[in-house]
């Protein structure tokens, strides 16, 4: 029988597959495509979220109606987690991207018809979109690049919030100034940005071998193997996945990079 792996890291990553250092991650095209997807999705959401109260008042509703964006931003994170567990990260990202385009369409139609109902639906969908996109960071980084270097990889991935916080409000502000305070062009821009995000997402899927969620299994003899989730889902017999264990020593060694990324983000917003 095969020799049992000597530590949890070996069990979690047979032959080192699907485990990447931050340096390796930064060299992978799929990481940058996913990074751009999050940037575009977050930018589109911020174009509406930052002006939610003003948009509500423009349609004759109370400014407090704009708070509905924040409510669904929070609720969507729980929903997308459950959805991802059941259907996988690819379906979750497609759902999020579709919601982003739908939010822009709701708001655009509302701007032409004056419909408060469509405006509220647009704000709700925009909140859902923003929450889903941000939540997918943690899922995809863990699935695609492994658990051993997860703290550093995740910290780098969350830096997507910096360009997004510039792009979305900047474009929205320019369009509002040019249109005399109207939001129609902003809603059109949101649809365009969401379409660009979809292009980034489909490009990610083009890296099929690299972007296939995998689960590590442990055999009765202690050996490990890695299978795509699609294989497990269609298996005629039940297959139980082994728990993924992150070594504490690895997390401690990587502490400086997450700290630097966090401080950089906080400093930017201050």
PDB file of C-alpha atoms in Angstrom, residues 29 37 60 63 78 98 148 170-171 197 208 217:
ATOM      1  CA  UNK A  29      -3.641  34.725 -16.519  1.00  0.00           C
ATOM      2  CA  UNK A  37     -14.002  40.533 -13.237  1.00  0.00           C
ATOM      3  CA  UNK A  60     -39.864  60.943  -5.776  1.00  0.00           C
ATOM      4  CA  UNK A  63     -33.926  59.040   0.615  1.00  0.00           C
ATOM      5  CA  UNK A  78     -25.475  34.535   2.763  1.00  0.00           C
ATOM      6  CA  UNK A  98     -26.481  38.321 -14.877  1.00  0.00           C
ATOM      7  CA  UNK A 148      -1.648  26.536   2.129  1.00  0.00           C
ATOM      8  CA  UNK A 170     -15.269  58.557 -11.050  1.00  0.00           C
ATOM      9  CA  UNK A 171     -17.220  57.484 -14.135  1.00  0.00           C
ATOM     10  CA  UNK A 197     -17.244  41.784 -16.611  1.00  0.00           C
ATOM     11  CA  UNK A 208     -11.131  25.039 -18.343  1.00  0.00           C
ATOM     12  CA  UNK A 217     -10.376  12.750  -1.405  1.00  0.00           C
TER      13      UNK A 217
END
